[in-house]
Coordinates of C-alpha atoms and ligand atoms in Angstrom, one line a residue:
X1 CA 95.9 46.6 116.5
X2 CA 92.2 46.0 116.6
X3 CA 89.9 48.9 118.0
X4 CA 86.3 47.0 119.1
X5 CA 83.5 49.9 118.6
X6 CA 80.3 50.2 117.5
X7 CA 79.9 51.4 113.7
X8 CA 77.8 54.3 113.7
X9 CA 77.0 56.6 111.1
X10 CA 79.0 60.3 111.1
X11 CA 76.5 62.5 109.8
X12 CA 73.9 61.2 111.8
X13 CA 74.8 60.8 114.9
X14 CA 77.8 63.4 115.6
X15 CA 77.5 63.2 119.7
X16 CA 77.8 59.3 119.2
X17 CA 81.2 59.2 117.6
X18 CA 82.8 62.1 119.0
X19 CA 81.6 59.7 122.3
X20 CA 83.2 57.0 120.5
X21 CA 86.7 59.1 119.2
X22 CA 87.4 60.6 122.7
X23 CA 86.6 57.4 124.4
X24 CA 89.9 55.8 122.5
X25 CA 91.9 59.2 121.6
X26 CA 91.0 60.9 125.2
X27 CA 91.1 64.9 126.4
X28 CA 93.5 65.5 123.5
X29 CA 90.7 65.1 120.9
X30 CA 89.8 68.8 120.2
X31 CA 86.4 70.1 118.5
X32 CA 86.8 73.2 116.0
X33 CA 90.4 73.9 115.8
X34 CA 91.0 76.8 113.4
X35 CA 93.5 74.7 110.6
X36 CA 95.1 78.2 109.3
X37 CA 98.3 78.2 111.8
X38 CA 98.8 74.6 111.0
X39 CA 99.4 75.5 107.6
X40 CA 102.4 77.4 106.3
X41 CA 100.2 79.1 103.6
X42 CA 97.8 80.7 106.8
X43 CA 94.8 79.9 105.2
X44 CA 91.4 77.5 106.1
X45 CA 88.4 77.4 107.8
X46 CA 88.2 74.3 111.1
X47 CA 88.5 70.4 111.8
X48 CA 85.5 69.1 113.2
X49 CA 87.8 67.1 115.2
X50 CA 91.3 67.5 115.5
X51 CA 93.8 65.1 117.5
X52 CA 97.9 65.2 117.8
X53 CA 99.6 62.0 117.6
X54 CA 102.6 62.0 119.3
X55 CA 103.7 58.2 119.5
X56 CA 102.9 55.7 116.3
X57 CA 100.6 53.8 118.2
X58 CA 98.3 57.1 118.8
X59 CA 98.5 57.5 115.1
X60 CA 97.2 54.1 114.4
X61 CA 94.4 54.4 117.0
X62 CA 93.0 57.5 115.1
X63 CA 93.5 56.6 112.1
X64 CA 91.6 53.1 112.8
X65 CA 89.1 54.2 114.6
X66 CA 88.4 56.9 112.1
X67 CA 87.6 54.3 109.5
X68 CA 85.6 52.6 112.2
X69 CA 83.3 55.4 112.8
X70 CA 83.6 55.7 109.1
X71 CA 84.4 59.7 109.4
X72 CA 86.9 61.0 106.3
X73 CA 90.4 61.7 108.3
X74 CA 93.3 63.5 106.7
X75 CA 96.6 63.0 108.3
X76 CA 98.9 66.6 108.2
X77 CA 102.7 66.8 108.7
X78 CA 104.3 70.0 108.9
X79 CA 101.2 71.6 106.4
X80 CA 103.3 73.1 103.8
X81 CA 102.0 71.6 100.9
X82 CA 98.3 71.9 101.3
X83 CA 95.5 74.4 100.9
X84 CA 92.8 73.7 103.5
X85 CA 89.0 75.1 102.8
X86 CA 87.7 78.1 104.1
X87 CA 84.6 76.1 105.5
X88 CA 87.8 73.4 107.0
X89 CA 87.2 69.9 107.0
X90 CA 84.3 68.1 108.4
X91 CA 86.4 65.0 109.7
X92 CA 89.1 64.2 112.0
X93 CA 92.2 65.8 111.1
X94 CA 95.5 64.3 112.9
X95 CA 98.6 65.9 113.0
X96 CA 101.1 64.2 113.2
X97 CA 104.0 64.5 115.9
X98 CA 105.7 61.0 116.1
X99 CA 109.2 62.1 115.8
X100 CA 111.7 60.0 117.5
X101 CA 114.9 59.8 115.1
X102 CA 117.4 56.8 114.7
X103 CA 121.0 55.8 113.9
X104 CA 122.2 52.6 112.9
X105 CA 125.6 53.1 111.3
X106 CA 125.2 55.0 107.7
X107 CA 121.1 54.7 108.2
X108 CA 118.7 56.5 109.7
X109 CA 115.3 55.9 110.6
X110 CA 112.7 58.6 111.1
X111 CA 109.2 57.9 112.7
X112 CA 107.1 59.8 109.8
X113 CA 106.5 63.3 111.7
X114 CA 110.4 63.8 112.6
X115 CA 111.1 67.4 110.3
X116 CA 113.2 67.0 107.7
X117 CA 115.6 69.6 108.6
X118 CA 116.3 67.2 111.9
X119 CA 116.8 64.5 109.1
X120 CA 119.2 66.9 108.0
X121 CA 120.7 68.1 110.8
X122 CA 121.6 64.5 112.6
X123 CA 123.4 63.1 108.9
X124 CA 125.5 66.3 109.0
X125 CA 126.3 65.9 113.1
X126 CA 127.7 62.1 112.0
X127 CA 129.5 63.1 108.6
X128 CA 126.9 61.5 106.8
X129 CA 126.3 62.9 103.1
X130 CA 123.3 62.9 100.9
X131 CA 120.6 64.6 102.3
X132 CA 122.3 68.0 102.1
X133 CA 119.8 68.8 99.4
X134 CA 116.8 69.1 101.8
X135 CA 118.4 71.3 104.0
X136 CA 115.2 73.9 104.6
X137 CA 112.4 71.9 102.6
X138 CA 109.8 72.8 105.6
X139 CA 107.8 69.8 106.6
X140 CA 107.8 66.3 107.5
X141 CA 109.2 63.1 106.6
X142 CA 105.6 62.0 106.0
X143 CA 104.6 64.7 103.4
X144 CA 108.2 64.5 102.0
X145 CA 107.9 60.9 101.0
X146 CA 104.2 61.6 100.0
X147 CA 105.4 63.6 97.7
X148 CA 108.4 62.5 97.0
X149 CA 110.2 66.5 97.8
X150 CA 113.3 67.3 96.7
X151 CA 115.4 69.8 95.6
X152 CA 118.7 70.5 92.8
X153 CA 117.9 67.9 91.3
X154 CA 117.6 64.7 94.2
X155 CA 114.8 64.2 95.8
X156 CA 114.3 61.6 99.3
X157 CA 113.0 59.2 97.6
X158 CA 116.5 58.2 96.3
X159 CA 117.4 58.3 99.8
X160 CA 114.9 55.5 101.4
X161 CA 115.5 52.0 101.5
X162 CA 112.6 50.9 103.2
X163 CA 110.1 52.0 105.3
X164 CA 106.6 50.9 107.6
X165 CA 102.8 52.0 106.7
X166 CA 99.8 51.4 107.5
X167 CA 98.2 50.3 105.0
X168 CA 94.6 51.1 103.6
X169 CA 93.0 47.6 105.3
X170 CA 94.3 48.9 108.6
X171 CA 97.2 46.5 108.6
X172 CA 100.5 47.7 109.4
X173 CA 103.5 46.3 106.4
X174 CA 106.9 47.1 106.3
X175 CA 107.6 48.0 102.7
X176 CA 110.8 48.5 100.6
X177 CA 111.5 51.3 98.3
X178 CA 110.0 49.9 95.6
X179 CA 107.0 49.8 97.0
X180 CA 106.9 53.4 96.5
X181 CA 107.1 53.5 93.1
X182 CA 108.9 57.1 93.0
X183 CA 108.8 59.7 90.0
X184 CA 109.0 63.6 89.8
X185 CA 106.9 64.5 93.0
X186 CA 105.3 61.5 92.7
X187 CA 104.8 58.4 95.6
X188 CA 102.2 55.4 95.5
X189 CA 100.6 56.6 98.4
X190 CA 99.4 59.7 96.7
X191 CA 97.1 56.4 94.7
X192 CA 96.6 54.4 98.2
X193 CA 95.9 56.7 100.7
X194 CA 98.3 54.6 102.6
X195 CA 100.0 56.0 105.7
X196 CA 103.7 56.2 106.5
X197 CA 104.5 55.3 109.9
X198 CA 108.5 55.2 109.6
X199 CA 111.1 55.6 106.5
X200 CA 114.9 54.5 106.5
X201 CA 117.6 56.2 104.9
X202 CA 121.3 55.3 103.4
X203 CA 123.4 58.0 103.5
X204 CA 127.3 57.8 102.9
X205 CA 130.1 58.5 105.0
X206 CA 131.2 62.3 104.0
X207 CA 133.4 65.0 105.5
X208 CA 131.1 67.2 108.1
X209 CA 133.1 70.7 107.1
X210 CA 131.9 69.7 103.5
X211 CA 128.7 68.8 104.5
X212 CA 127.9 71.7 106.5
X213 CA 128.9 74.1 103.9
X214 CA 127.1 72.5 101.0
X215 CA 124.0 72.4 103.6
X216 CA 124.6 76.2 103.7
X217 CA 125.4 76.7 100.4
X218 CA 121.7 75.4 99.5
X219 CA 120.5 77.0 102.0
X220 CA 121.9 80.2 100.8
X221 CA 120.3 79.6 97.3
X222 CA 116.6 79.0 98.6
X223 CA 116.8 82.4 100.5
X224 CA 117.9 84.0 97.2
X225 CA 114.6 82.1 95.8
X226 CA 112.2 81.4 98.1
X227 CA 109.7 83.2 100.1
X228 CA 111.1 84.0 103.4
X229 CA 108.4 86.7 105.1
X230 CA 105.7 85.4 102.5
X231 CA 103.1 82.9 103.3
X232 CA 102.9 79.7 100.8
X233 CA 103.5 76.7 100.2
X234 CA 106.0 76.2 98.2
X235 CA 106.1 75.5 94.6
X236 CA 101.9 74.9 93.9
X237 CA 102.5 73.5 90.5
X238 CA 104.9 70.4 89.4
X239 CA 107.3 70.7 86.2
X240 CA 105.9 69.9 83.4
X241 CA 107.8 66.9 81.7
X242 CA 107.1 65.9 78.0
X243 CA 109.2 63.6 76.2
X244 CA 111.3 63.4 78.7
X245 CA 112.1 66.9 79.0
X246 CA 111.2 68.8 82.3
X247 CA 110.2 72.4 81.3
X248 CA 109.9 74.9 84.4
X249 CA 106.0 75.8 85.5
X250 CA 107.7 78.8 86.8
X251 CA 109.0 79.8 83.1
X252 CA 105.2 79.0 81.6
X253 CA 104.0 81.2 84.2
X254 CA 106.5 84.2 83.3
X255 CA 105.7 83.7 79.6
X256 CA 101.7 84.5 80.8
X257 CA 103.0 87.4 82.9
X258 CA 101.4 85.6 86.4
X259 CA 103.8 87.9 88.5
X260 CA 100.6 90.9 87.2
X261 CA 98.1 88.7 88.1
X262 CA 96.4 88.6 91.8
X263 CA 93.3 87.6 93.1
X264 CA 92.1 89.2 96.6
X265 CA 94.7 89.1 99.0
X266 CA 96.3 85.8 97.0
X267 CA 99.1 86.6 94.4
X268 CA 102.2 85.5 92.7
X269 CA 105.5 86.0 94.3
X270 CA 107.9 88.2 92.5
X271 CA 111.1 86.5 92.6
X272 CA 109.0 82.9 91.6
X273 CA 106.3 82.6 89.1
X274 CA 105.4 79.1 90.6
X275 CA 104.8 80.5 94.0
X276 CA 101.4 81.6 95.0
X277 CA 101.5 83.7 98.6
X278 CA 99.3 85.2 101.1
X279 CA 99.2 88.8 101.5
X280 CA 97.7 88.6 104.5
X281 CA 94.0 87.7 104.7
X282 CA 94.0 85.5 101.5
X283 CA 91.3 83.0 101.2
X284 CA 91.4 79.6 100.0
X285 CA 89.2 80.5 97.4
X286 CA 91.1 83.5 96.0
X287 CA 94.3 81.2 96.0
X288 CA 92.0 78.7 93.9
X289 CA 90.6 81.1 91.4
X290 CA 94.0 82.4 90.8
X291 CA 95.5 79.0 90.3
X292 CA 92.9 78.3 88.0
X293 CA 93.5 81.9 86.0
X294 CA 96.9 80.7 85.9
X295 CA 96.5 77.2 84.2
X296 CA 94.2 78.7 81.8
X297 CA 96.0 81.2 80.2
X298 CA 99.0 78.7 80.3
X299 CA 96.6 76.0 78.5
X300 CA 96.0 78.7 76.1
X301 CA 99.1 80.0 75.3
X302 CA 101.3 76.7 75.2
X303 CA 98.3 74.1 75.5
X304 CA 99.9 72.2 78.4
X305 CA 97.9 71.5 81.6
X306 CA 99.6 72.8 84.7
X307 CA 99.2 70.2 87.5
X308 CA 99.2 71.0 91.5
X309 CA 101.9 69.9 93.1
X310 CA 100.1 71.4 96.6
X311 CA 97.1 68.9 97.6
X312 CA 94.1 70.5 98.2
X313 CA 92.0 69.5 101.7
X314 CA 88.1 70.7 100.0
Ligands
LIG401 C1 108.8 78.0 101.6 C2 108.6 76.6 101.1 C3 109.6 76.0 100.3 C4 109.4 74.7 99.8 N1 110.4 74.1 99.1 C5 110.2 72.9 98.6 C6 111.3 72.2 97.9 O1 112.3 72.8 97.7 N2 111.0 71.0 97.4 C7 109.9 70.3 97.7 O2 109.7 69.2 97.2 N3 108.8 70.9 98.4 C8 109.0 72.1 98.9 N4 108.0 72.7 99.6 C9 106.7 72.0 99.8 C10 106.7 71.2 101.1 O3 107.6 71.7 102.0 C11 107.0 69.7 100.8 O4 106.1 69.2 99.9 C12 107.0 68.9 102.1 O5 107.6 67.7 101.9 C13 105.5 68.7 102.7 O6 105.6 68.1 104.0 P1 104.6 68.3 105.1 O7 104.9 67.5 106.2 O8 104.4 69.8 105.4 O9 103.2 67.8 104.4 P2 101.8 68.4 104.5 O10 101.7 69.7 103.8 O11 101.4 68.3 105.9 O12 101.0 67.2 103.7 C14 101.2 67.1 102.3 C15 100.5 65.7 101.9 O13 101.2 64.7 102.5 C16 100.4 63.8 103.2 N5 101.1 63.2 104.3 C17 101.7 63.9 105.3 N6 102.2 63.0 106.2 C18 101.9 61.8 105.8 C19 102.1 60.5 106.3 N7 102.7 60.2 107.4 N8 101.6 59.4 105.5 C20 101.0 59.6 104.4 N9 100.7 60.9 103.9 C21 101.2 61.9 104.6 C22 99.2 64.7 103.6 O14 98.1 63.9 103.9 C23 99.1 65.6 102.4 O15 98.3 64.9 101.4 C24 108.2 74.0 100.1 C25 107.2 74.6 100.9 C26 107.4 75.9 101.4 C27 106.3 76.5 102.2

């Protein structure tokens, strides 16, 4: 798809583009939308510009004519896995609603903002197996394959087969899984920037009573685990793996004593060392300087570096 506009420059000319934006993304382009209830962690400042896609093609058009107008753009799924700035981001933010779902005998297709509990949910209503695992990861297929989520031990990107993206020329490619490059949280377009339009995933043919109880079975287990009141998002740093041995972050964490530690209104959840939540009116910062308390004092005791698994929109 080619968008024809004038290139003008963001910063100096704000009236021009957001001219030039609503002229191709129309009334639904919004101006100052507070980013905080987007996110499941409840915290951030505003997008300068903020647009829904609901079809692929609408998430195309921003995305191109955001690198026209050559204004940063970040593209948000569900928003569990970020941090967003208490000053917000001074770009066009899209969220991304495209999420029509498709069967085609043991595979399913997914446009890239379908949830991945409706991934879920349709495999179990056809007795298909293997994605029982992400039964209540919150999110989107988009920031699932990003970041390649997963759970007891599987994760989706041993699911996809292949999938479409836009890529970071503005050209749309339909890709195989190898594409992706998959590790431990880990996708190529964490390196490319590239955007997922669509993924496609084999499942197997299963039994639905034994589908839908291991579905509740894990789901069982996260409650046991997980935040379910809290605000947070998720895990915020990966396992550490050295020679080929994965060693919890939440065990380093314990072994530092996190669970004492709290910053603000930002702390450590008590049933998870590896969980960072909101009390309430937490700010980005606090949740920062705690994550960085946290590394420290684990690069001090065991001299490993902790690494974010949540991205951070600054
Ligand atoms: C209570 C709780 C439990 C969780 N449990 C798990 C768990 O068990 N396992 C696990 O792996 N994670 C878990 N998470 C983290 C989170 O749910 C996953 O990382 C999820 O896959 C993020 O998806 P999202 O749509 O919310 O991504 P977002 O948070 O919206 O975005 C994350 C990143 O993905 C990028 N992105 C989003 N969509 C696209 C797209 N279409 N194309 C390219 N990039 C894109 C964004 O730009 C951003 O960089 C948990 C989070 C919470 C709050």
């Amino acid at each position: 798809m080619t968008i024809k506009r004038k290139r003008v420059k963001f910063s100096k000319c704000f009236k021009e583009v957001f001219e030039n934006l609503f002229e191709t993304l129309g009334q639904n382009l919004k101006q100052n939308e507070k980013l905080a209830p987007h996110t499941t962690f409840g915290i951030g400042g505003e997008a300068l510009l903020f647009y829904v896609a609901r079809k692929p093609q609408d998430l195309i058009q921003a995305v191109l004519i955001a690198k026209e107008c050559k204004i940063p753009f970040f593209v948000l799924g569900g928003g569990s896995n970020v941090l967003v700035s208490d000053s917000g981001f001074k770009g066009l933010l899209i969220k991304n609603r495209c999420n029509k779902i498709f069967l085609n005998d043991k595979k399913i297709t997914c446009q890239s903002g379908v949830l991945l509990d409706d991934l879920v949910s349709l495999g179990c209503e056809n007795s298909l197996s293997g994605v029982e695992f992400a039964a209540g990861i919150p999110g989107t297929v988009g920031g699932a394959v990003y970041g390649n989520a997963g759970a007891f031990g599987k994760a989706v990107g041993d699911l996809l087969t292949e999938a479409v993206i836009l890529n970071s020329q503005g050209r749309i490619e339909e890709v195989k899984k190898e594409y992706f490059e998959f590790g431990y949280r880990e996708s190529k377009l964490k390196k490319t920037k590239d955007i997922l339009l669509s993924a496609t995933f084999k499942l197997t043919i299963g039994e639905k009573e034994k589908i839908k109880k291991e579905i509740q079975k894990n789901l069982e287990e996260r409650k046991r685990k997980l935040p379910q009141r809290e605000k947070s998002a998720g895990c915020f740093f990966k396992n550490v793996v050295e020679n080929g041995k994965k060693i919890s972050a939440g065990f380093l964490l314990e072994q530092v004593d996190a669970k004492k530690i709290k910053e603000g209104d930002a702390a450590v959840f008590n049933r998870h060392a590896n969980i960072l939540i909101n009390l309430g009116k937490a700010k980005a910062e606090e949740v920062k300087r705690l994550a960085n308390l946290l590394k420290r004092k684990v690069k001090e005791k065991f001299d490993i570096d902790l690494e974010e698994e949540v991205v951070y929109l600054y």
